[in-house]
CSV table of C-alpha atoms in Angstrom, one decimal:
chain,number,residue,atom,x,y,z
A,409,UNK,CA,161.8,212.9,134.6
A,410,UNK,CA,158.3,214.0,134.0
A,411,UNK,CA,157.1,215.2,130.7
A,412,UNK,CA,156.4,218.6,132.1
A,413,UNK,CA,159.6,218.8,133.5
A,414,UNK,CA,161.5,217.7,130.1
A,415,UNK,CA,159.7,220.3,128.3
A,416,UNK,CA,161.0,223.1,130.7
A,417,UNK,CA,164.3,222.0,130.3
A,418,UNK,CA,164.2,222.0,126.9
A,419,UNK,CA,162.3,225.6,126.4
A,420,UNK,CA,165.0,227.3,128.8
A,421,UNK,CA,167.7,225.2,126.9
A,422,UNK,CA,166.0,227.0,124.0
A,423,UNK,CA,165.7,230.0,125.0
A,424,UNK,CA,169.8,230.3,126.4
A,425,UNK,CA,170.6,229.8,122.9
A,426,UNK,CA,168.4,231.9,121.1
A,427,UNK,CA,169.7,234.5,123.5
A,428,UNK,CA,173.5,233.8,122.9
A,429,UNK,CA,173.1,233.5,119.0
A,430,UNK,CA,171.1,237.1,119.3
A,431,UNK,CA,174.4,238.4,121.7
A,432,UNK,CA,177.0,236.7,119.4
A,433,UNK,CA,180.0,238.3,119.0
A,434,UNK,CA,180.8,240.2,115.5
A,435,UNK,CA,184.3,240.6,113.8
A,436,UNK,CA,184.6,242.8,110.7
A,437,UNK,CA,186.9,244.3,108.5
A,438,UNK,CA,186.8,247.2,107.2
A,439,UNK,CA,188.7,247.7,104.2
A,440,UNK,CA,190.2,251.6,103.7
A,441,UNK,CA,191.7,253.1,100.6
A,442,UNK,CA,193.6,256.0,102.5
A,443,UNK,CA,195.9,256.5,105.4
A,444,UNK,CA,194.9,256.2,109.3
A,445,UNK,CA,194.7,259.9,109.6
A,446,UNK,CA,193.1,260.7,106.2
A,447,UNK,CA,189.7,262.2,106.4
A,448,UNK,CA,188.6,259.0,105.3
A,449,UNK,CA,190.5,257.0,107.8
A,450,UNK,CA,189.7,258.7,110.5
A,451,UNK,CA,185.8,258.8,109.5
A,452,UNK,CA,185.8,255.0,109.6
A,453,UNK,CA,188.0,254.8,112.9
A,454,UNK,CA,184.9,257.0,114.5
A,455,UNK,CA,182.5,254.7,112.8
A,456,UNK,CA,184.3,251.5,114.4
A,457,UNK,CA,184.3,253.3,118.1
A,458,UNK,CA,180.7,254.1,117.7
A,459,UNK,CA,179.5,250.3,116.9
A,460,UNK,CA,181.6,249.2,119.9
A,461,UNK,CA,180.0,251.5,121.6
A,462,UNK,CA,176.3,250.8,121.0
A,463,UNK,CA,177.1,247.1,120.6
A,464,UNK,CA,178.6,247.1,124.5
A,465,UNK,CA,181.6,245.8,122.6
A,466,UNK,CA,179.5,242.8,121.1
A,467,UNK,CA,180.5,244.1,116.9
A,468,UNK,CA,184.2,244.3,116.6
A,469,UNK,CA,185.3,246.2,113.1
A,470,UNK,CA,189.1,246.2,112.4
A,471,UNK,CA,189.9,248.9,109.5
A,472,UNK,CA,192.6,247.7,107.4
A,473,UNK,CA,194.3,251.1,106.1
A,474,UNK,CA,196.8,252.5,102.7
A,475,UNK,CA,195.0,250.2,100.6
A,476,UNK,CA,196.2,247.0,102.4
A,477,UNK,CA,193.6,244.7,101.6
A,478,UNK,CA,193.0,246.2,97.9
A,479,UNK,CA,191.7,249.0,95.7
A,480,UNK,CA,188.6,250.2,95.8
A,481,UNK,CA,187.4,248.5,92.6
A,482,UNK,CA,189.0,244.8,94.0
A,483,UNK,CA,187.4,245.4,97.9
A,484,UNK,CA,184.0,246.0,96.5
A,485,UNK,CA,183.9,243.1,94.8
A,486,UNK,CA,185.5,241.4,98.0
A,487,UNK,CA,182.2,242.5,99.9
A,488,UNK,CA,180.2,241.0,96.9
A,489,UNK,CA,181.7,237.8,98.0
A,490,UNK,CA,181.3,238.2,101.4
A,491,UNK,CA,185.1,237.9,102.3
A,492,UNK,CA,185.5,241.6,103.7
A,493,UNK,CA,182.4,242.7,105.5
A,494,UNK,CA,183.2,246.9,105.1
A,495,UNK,CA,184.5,249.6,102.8
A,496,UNK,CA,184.0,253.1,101.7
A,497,UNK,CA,185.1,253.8,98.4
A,498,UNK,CA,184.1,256.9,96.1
A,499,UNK,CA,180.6,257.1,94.8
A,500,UNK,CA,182.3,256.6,91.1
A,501,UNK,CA,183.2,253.5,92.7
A,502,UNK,CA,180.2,251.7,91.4
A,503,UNK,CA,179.0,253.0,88.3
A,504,UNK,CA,180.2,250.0,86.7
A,505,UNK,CA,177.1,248.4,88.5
A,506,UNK,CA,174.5,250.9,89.3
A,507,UNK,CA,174.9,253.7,86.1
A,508,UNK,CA,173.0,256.2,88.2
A,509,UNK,CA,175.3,256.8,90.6
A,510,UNK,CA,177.5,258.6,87.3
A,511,UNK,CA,175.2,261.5,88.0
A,512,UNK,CA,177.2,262.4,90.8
A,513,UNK,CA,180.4,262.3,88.9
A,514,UNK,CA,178.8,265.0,86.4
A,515,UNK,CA,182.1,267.9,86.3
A,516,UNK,CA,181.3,271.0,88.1
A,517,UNK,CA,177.9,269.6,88.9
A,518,UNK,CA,177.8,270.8,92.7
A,519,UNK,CA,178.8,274.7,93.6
A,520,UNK,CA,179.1,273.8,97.3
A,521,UNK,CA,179.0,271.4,99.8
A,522,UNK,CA,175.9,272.5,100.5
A,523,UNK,CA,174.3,271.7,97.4
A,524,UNK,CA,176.1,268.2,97.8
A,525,UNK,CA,174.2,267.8,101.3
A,526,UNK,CA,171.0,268.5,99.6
A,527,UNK,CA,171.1,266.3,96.9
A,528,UNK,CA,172.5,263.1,99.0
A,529,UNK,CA,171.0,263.3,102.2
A,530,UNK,CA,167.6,263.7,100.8
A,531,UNK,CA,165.3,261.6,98.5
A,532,UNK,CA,167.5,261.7,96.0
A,533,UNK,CA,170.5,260.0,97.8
A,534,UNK,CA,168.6,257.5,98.8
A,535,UNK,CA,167.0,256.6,95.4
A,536,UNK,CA,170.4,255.3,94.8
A,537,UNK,CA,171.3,253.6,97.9
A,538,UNK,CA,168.1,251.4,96.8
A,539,UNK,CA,169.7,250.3,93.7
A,540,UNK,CA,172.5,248.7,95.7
A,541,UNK,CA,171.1,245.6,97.3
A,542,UNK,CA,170.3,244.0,94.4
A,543,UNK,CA,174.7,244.1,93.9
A,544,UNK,CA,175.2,242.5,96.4
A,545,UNK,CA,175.6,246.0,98.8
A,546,UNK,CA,174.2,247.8,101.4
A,547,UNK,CA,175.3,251.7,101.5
A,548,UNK,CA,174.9,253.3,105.0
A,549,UNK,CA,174.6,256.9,103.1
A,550,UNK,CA,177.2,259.4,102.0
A,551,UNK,CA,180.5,260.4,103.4
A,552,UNK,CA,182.8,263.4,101.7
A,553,UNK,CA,185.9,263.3,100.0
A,554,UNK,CA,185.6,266.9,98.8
A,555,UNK,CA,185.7,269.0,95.9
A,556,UNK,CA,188.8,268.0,92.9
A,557,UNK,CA,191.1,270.2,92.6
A,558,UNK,CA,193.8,269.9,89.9
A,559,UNK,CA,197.9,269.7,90.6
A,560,UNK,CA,200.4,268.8,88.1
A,561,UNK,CA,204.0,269.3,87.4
A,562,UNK,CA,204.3,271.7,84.3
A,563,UNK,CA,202.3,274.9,85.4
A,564,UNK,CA,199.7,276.8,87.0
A,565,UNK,CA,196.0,276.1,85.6
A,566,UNK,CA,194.5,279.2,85.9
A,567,UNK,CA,192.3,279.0,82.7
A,568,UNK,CA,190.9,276.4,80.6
A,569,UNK,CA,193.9,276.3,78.1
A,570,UNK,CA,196.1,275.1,81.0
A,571,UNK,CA,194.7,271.8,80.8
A,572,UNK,CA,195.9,271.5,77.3
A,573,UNK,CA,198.4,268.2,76.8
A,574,UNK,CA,199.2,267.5,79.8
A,575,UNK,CA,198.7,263.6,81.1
A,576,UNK,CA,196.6,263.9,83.4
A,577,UNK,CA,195.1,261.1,85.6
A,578,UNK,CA,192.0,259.6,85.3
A,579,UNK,CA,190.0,257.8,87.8
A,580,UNK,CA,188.7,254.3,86.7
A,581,UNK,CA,185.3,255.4,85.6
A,582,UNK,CA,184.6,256.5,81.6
A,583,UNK,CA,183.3,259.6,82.8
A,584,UNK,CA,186.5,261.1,84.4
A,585,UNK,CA,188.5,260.1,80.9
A,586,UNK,CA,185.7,261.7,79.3
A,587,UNK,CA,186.3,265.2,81.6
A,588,UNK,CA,189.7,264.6,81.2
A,589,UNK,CA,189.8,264.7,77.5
A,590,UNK,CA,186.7,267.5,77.7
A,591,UNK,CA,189.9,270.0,79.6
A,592,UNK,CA,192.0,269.3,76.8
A,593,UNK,CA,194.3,266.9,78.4
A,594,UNK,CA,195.3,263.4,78.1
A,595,UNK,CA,193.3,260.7,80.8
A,596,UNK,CA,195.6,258.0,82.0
A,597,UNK,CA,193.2,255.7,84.3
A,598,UNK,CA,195.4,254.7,87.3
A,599,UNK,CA,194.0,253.7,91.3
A,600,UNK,CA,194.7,255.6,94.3
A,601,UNK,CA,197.8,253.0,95.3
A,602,UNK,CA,199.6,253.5,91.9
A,603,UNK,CA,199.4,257.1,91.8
A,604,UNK,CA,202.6,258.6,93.8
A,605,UNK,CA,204.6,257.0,91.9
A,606,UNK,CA,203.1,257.2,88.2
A,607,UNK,CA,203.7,261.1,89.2
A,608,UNK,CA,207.1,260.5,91.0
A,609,UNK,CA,208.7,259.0,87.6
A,610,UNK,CA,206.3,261.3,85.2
A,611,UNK,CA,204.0,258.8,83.5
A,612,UNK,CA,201.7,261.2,84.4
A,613,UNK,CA,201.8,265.1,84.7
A,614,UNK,CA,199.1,265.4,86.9
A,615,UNK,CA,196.0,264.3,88.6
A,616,UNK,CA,193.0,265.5,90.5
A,617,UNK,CA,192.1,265.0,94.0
A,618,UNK,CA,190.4,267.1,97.1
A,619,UNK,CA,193.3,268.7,98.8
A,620,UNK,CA,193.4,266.8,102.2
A,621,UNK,CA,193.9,263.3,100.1
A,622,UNK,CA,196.7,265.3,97.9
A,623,UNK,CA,198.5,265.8,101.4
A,624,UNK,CA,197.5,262.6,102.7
A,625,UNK,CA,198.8,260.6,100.1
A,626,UNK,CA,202.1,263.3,100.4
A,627,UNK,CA,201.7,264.1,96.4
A,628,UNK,CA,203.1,267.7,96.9
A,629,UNK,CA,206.4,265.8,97.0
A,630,UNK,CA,206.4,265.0,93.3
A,631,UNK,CA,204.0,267.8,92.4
A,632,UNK,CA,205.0,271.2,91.6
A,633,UNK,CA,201.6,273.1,91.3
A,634,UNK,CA,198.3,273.1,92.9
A,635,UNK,CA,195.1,275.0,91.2
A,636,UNK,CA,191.8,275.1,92.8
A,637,UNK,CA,190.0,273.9,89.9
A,638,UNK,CA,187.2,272.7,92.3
A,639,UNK,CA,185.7,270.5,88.6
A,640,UNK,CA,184.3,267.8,90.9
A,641,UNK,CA,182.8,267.1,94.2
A,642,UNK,CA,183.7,263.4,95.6
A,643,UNK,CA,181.3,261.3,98.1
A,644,UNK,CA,182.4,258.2,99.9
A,645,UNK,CA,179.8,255.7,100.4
A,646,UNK,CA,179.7,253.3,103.6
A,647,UNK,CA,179.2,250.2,102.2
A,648,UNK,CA,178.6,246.9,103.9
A,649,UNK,CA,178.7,243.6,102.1
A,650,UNK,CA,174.8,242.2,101.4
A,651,UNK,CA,176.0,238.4,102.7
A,652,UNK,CA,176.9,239.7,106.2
A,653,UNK,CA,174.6,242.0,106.4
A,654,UNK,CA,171.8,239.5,105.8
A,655,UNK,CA,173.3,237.2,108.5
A,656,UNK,CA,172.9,240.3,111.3
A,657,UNK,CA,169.7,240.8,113.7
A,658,UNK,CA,167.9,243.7,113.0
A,659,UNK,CA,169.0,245.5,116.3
A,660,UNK,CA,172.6,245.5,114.7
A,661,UNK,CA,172.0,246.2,111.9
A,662,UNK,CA,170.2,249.1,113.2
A,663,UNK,CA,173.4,250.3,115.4
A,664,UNK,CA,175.2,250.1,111.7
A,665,UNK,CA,173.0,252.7,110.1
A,666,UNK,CA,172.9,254.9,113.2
A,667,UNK,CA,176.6,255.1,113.5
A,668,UNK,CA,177.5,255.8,109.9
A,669,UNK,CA,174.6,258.5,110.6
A,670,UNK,CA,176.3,260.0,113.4
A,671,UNK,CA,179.8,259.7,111.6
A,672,UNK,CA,178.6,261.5,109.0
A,673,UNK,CA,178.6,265.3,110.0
A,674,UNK,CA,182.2,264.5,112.1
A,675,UNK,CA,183.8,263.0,108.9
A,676,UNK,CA,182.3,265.8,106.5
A,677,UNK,CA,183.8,268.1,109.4
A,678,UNK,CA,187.1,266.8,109.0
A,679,UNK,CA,187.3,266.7,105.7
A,680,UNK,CA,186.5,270.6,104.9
A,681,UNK,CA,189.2,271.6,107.8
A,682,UNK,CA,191.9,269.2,106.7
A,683,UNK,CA,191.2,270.6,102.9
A,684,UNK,CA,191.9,274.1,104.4
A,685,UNK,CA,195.0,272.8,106.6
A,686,UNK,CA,196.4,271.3,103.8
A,687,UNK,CA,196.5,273.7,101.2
A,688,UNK,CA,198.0,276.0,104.0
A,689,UNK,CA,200.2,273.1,104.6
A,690,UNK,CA,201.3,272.2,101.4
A,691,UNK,CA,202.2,275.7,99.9
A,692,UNK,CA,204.5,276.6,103.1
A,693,UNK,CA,206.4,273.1,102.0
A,694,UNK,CA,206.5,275.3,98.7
A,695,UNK,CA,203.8,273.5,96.6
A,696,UNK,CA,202.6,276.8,94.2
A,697,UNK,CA,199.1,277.1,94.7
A,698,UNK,CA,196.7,279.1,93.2
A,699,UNK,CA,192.8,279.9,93.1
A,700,UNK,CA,190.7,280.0,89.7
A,701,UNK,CA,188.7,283.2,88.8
A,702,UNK,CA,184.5,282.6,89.0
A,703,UNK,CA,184.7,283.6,85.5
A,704,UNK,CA,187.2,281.0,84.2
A,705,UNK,CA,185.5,278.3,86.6
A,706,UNK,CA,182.2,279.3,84.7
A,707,UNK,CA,184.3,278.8,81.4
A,708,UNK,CA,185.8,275.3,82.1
A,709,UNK,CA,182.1,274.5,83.3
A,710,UNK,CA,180.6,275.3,79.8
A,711,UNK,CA,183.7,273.2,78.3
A,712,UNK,CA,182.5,270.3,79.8
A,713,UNK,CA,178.7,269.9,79.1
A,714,UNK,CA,179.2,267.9,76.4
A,715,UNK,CA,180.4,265.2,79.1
A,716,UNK,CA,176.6,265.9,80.9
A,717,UNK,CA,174.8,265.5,77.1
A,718,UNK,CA,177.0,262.3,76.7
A,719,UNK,CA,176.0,260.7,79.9
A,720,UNK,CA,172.5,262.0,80.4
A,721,UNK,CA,171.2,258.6,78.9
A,722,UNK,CA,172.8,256.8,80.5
A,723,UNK,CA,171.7,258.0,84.0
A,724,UNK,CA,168.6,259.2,83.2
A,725,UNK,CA,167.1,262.7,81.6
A,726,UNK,CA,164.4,262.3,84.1
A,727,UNK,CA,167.4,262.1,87.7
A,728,UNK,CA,169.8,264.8,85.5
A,729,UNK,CA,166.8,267.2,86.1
A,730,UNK,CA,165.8,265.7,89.8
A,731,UNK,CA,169.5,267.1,90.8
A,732,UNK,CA,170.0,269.8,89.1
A,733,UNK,CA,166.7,271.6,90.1
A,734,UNK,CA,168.0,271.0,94.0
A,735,UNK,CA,171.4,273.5,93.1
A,736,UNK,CA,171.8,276.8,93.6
A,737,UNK,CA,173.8,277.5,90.2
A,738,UNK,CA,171.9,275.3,87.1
C-alpha cells in the first residue's frame, strides 16, 4: 500500500470517528423533587421530550420523580460530583454556595409573577446564573414554583397575629427560619420528603408552600386550613451538573439551553393554572381556605423587613437595590 493511499485510509478512519464521537449517544438523569404530574414534574417531562426532539433522539434524559434519587440539598451535590447529570430544585436551594441567590428568598419581595419575570429573565437573573459554574453548576435559567402561601392545622391566618406559636416549617435555608420567626411562629427546618408526615403526626402545625405543590404532595389531608398569605415567591432553577456538561459538544449543549428556554413559559403556565385548580380543588375536599386583606398583606410585609436589613449584607446593598428598583410595589 502506497503512502498516499495509507494516508487516506487513515484520515477517513479519522474522520468516521470524529463523526461518531460528535453523534454519541447521551443518557441522563434527571433528578425531581416532586410528583410526575406536579408542575415541576411535568415541566421537566416537556424538557426531556424537547432534547429528544432536537437531539433526533441522540440525548436520552430519564427523570427520576417523589424525591427518589434524593432531596434537593443531597442531588445538587450529586451533580457536583457528576453522578446525576440534572435537577431543578428551588432557587433557596443554593444559597449555601452562591449567597446572592438569598435575594430572591427576601419575604414578600415580589407582588406578582410579573415582577418575578422581570427580575429573572433579565440581566439580573443572569448575573446569578454566572456565579454557578465556579460550583460545579450550570443553571439553564428560571422555572416557577409560585407564590407561598401558608396552611396549618389550628386556624385561619388572616392577620399577622395568626402566625403567633404555631410550628411552622421551615425550609433549609437561614432565611426562611429567620421569616419564620419574623411572623411570630416557631421554624422547624424539615425537606419536601419529610414533610407529610411531620404534619400527619403534628411535629409541626404548619408549613408554607405554592398551592399546586400543597395538592401535589396531598397535604390538605393532614391540613385543616389554607390562607393566601402569598409571603414568598419560589423559582426552580434547571440545573445541569458542570462535569457533564463540560464533556458535551457545543451543538448539545446548545439544544439544553434552548429547551429549558422553550419549557420555560409552558411550565410557568402550568404552574399558575394548577395553583388556581388546586385551591378550587382542595377547599371542595373541605380544606378552609381563605384570602388575606391588601392591608394586612402590607402589615405582615412591614413585619418582616427586619429579615431584608439582616440579609442585605450578605447579598449585597448594591443587588437589594438592582431588584427592588425593577418592582412595581418597593
Amino acid at each position: 500500500m502506497n503512502f498516499k493511499l495509507a494516508s487516506q485510509i487513515s484520515g477517513l478512519a479519522l474522520a468516521t470517528l470524529l463523526g461518531a464521537s460528535a453523534l454519541a449517544q447521551v443518557n441522563a438523569k434527571f433528578a425531581v423533587t416532586l410528583p410526575e404530574k406536579s408542575h415541576q414534574g411535568l415541566g421537566v417531562a416537556r424538557f426531556a421530550e424537547l432534547v429528544d426532539k432536537k437531539s433526533q433522539g441522540r440525548i436520552k434524559i430519564k427523570p427520576f420523580f417523589n424525591g427518589a434519587l434524593g432531596n434537593d440539598v443531597q442531588v445538587t451535590s450529586s451533580l457536583q460530583g457528576g453522578t446525576i447529570e440534572f435537577t431543578v430544585p428551588q432557587t433557596s436551594t443554593l444559597t449555601g454556595m452562591v449567597k446572592e441567590f438569598e435575594v430572591l428568598d427576601f419575604p414578600f419581595l415580589f407582588a406578582s409573577e410579573q415582577d418575578a419575570e422581570k427580575v429573572l429573565d433579565g440581566a439580573t437573573g443572569q448575573k446569578l446564573l454566572d456565579k454557578l459554574p465556579a460550583k460545579g453548576l450550570v443553571g439553564l435559567g428560571f422555572w416557577e414554583n409560585g407564590f407561598f402561601n401558608a396552611t396549618n392545622s389550628k386556624r385561619p391566618i388572616a392577620k399577622y397575629e395568626d402566625f403567633q406559636g404555631l410550628k411552622f416549617r421551615a425550609v433549609q435555608a437561614k432565611i426562611s427560619q429567620e421569616t419564620v420567626k419574623a411572623l411570630g411562629a416557631n421554624p422547624v427546618p424539615l425537606a419536601v420528603p419529610e414533610l407529610y408526615t411531620a404534619l400527619e403526626t403534628r411535629t409541626v402545625d404548619g408549613q408554607g408552600t405554592p398551592s399546586a405543590v400543597i395538592a401535589a404532595l396531598k397535604l390538605n389531608e393532614v391540613q385543616k386550613y389554607l390562607s393566601l398569605t402569598k409571603h414568598s415567591y419560589g423559582a426552580f432553577i434547571p440545573l445541569v451538573s458542570k462535569k457533564f456538561w463540560d464533556s458535551l459538544p457545543p451543538a448539545d449543549q446548545t439544544i439544553l439551553r434552548e429547551a429549558a428556554l422553550e419549557t420555560r413559559g409552558y411550565q410557568r403556565g402550568v404552574a399558575r393554572e394548577q395553583a388556581k385548580g388546586a385551591e378550587a380543588s382542595m377547599a371542595a375536599k373541605g380544606l378552609l381556605v381563605n384570602d388575606i386583606s391588601p392591608a394586612e398583606r402590607q402589615r405582615m410585609r412591614d413585619k418582616v423587613k427586619p429579615v431584608w436589613d439582616m440579609f442585605a449584607n450578605d447579598v449585597g446593598a448594591s443587588l437589594v437595590t438592582e431588584v427592588t428598583g425593577q418592582l412595581s410595589s418597593k
